[in-house]
CSV table of C-alpha atoms and ligand atoms in Angstrom, one decimal:
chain,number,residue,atom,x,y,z
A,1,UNK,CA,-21.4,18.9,74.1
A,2,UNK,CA,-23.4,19.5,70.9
A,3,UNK,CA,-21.5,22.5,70.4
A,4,UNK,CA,-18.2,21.1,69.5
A,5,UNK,CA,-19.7,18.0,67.8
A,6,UNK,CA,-21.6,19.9,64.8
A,7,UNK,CA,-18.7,21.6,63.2
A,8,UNK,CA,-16.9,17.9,62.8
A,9,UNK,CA,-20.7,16.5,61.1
A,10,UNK,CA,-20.4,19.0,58.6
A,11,UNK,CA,-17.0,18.1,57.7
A,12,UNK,CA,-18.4,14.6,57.3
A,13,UNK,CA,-21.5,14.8,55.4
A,14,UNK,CA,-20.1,17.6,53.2
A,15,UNK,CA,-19.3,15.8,50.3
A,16,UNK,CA,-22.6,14.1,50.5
A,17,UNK,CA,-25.3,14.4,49.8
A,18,UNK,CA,-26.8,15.2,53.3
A,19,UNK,CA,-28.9,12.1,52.8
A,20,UNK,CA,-28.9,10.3,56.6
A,21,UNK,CA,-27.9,13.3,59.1
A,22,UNK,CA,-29.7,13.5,61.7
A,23,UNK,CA,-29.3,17.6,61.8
A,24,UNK,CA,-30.8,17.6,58.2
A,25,UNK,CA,-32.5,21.2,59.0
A,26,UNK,CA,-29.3,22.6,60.3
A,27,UNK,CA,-26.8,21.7,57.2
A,28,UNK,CA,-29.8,22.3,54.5
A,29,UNK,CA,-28.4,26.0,53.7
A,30,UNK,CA,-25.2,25.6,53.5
A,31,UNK,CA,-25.6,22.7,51.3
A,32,UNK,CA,-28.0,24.7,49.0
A,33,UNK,CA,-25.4,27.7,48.8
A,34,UNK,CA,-22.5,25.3,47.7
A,35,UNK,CA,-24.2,24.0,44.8
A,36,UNK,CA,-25.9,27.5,43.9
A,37,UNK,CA,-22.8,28.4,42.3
A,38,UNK,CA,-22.8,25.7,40.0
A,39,UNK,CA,-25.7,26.6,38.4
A,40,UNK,CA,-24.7,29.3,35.9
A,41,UNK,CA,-26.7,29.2,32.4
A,42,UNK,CA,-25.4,30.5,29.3
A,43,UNK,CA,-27.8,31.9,26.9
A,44,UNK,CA,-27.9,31.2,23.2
A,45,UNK,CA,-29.4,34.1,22.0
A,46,UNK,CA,-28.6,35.0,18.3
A,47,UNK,CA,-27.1,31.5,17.9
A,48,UNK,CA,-29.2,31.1,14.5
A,49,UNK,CA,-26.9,31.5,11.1
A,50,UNK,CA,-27.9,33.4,8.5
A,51,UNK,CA,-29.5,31.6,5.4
A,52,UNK,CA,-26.7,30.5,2.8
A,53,UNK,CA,-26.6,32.4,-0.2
A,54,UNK,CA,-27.4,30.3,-3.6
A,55,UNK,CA,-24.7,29.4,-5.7
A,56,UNK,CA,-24.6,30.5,-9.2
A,57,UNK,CA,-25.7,28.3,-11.7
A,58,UNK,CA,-27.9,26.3,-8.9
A,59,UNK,CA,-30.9,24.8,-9.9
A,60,UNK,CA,-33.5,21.6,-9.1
A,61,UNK,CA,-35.8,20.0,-11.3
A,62,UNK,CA,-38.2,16.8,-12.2
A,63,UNK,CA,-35.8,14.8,-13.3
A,64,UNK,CA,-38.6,12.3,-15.3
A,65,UNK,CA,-41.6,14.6,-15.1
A,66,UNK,CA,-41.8,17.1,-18.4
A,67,UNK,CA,-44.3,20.2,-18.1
A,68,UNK,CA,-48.3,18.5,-19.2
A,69,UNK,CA,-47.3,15.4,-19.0
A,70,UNK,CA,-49.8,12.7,-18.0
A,71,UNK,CA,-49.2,10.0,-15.2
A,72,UNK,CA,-50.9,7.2,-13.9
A,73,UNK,CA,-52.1,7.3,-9.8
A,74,UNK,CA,-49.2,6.0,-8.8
A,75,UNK,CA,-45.8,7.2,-10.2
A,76,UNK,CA,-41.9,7.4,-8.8
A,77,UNK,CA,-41.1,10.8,-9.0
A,78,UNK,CA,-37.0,11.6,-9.4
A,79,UNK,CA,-35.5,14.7,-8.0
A,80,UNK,CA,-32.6,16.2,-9.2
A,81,UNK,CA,-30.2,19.1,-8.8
A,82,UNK,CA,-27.5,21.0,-10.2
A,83,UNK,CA,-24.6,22.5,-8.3
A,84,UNK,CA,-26.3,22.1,-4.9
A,85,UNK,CA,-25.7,19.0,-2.9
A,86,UNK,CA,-28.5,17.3,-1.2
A,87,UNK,CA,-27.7,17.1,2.9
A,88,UNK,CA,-29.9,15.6,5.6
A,89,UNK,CA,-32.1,18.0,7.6
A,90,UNK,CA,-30.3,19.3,10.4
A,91,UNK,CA,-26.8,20.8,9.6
A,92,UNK,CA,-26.7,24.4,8.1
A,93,UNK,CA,-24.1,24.0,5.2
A,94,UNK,CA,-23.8,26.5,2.3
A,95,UNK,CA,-24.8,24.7,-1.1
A,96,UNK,CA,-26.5,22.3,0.2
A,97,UNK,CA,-30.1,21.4,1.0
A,98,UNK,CA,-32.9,18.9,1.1
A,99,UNK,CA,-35.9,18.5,-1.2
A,100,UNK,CA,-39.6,19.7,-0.5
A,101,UNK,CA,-42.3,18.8,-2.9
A,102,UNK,CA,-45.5,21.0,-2.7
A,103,UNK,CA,-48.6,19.7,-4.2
A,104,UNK,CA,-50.7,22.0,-5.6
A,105,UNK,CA,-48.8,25.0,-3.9
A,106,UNK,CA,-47.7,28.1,-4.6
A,107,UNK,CA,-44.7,28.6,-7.9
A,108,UNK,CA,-42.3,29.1,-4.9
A,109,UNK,CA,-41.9,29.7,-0.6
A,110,UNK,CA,-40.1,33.3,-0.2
A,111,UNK,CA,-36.4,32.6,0.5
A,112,UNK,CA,-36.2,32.5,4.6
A,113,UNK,CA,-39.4,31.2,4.7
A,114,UNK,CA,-40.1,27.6,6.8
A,115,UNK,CA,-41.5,25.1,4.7
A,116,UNK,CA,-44.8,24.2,6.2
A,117,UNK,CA,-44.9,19.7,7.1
A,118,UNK,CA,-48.1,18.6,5.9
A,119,UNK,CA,-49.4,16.4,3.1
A,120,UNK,CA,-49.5,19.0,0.7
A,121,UNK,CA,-45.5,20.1,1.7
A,122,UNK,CA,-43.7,16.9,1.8
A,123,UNK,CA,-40.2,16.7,3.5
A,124,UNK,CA,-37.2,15.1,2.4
A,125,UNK,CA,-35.0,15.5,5.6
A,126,UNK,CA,-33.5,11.9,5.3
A,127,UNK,CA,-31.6,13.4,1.8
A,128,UNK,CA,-33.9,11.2,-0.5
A,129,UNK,CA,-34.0,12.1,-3.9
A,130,UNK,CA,-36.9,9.6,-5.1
A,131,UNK,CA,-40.8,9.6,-3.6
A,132,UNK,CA,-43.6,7.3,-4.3
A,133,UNK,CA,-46.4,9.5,-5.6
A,134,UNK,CA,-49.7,9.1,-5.1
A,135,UNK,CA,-52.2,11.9,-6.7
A,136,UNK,CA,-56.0,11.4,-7.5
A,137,UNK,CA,-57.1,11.6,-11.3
A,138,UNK,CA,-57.2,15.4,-12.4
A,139,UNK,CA,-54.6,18.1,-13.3
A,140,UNK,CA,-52.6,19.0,-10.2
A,141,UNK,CA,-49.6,21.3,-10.0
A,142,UNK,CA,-46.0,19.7,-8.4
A,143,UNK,CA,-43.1,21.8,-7.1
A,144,UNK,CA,-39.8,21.3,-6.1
A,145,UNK,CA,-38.8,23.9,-3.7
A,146,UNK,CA,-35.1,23.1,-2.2
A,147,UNK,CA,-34.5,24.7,2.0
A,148,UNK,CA,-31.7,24.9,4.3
A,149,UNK,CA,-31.2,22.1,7.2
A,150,UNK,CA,-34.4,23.8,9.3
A,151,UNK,CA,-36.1,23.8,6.6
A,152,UNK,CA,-35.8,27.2,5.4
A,153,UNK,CA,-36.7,28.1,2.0
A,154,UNK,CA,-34.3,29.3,-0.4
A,155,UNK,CA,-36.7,30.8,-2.0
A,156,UNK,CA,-37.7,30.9,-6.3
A,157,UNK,CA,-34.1,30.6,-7.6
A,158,UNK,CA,-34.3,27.0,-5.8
A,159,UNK,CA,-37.5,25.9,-6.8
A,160,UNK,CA,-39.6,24.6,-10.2
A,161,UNK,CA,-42.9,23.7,-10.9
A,162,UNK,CA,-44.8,21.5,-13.6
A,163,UNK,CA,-48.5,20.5,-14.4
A,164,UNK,CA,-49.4,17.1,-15.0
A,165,UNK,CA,-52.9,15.3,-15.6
A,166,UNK,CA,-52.9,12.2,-13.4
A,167,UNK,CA,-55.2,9.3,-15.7
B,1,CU,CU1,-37.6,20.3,5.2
């Protein structure tokens, strides 16, 4: 009796998912090999572009800030570029970037290299080109280096630095 019966179940409950049969044990496998094949993974290896080359003629600098000059604790700092467009972190478009101010950091960060996020490498993924800074009194060093959307560096041809004496 049961023989006959079981084929006609599996008929039923195939496009299920075998929630309610009662011969749950039986139609387990050949449930699992059905949906094995829809399980194939494609790997993204070597999905990463290359690092855009820098135009010619590309540059960023302080747009208000002048080499020594003196600042009070508080001050709106203005960055500018030329030739490169500023981007939101994220895409990977050729001549264009987002800013990264280092405080009291190296002249540059090797082109390629990631940008360390801390308080003393301060992102500008949203594409802002103004920043609120706050310094202690004292001479400190400021740099502009410019990156790619993940926040690679494109190195000293995209960078500046200036020293100023905060009062
Ligand atoms: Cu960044």
């Amino acid at each position: 009796m049961k023989h006959w019966l079981l084929p006609a179940l599996i008929i039923l409950f195939a496009a299920c998912n075998n929630s309610g049969g009662k011969d749950e044990t039986k139609d387990t496998a050949a449930v699992k090999s059905e949906h094995d094949t829809m399980h194939q993974m494609q790997s993204t290896e070597g999905g990463v572009p290359e690092l855009p080359a820098v135009p010619e003629g590309a540059k960023v600098y302080f747009k208000n800030l002048k080499d020594n000059a003196t600042i009070s604790s508080s001050f709106k700092l203005e960055m500018s570029t030329e030739v490169m467009r500023i981007d939101t972190a994220g895409p990977i478009v050729a001549g264009s970037g987002h800013h990264h101010l280092l405080i009291n950091g190296p002249d540059s960060i090797a082109a390629g290299g990631v940008i360390p996020m801390d308080s003393l490498h301060i992102h500008f993924g949203k594409g802002q080109t103004e920043y609120e800074l706050k310094l202690p009194p004292g001479k400190h060093k400021l740099t502009l280096q410019m990156a790619d959307g993940i926040h690679r560096s494109y190195g000293s041809r995209l960078a500046a630095s200036i020293h100023v004496t905060v009062k």
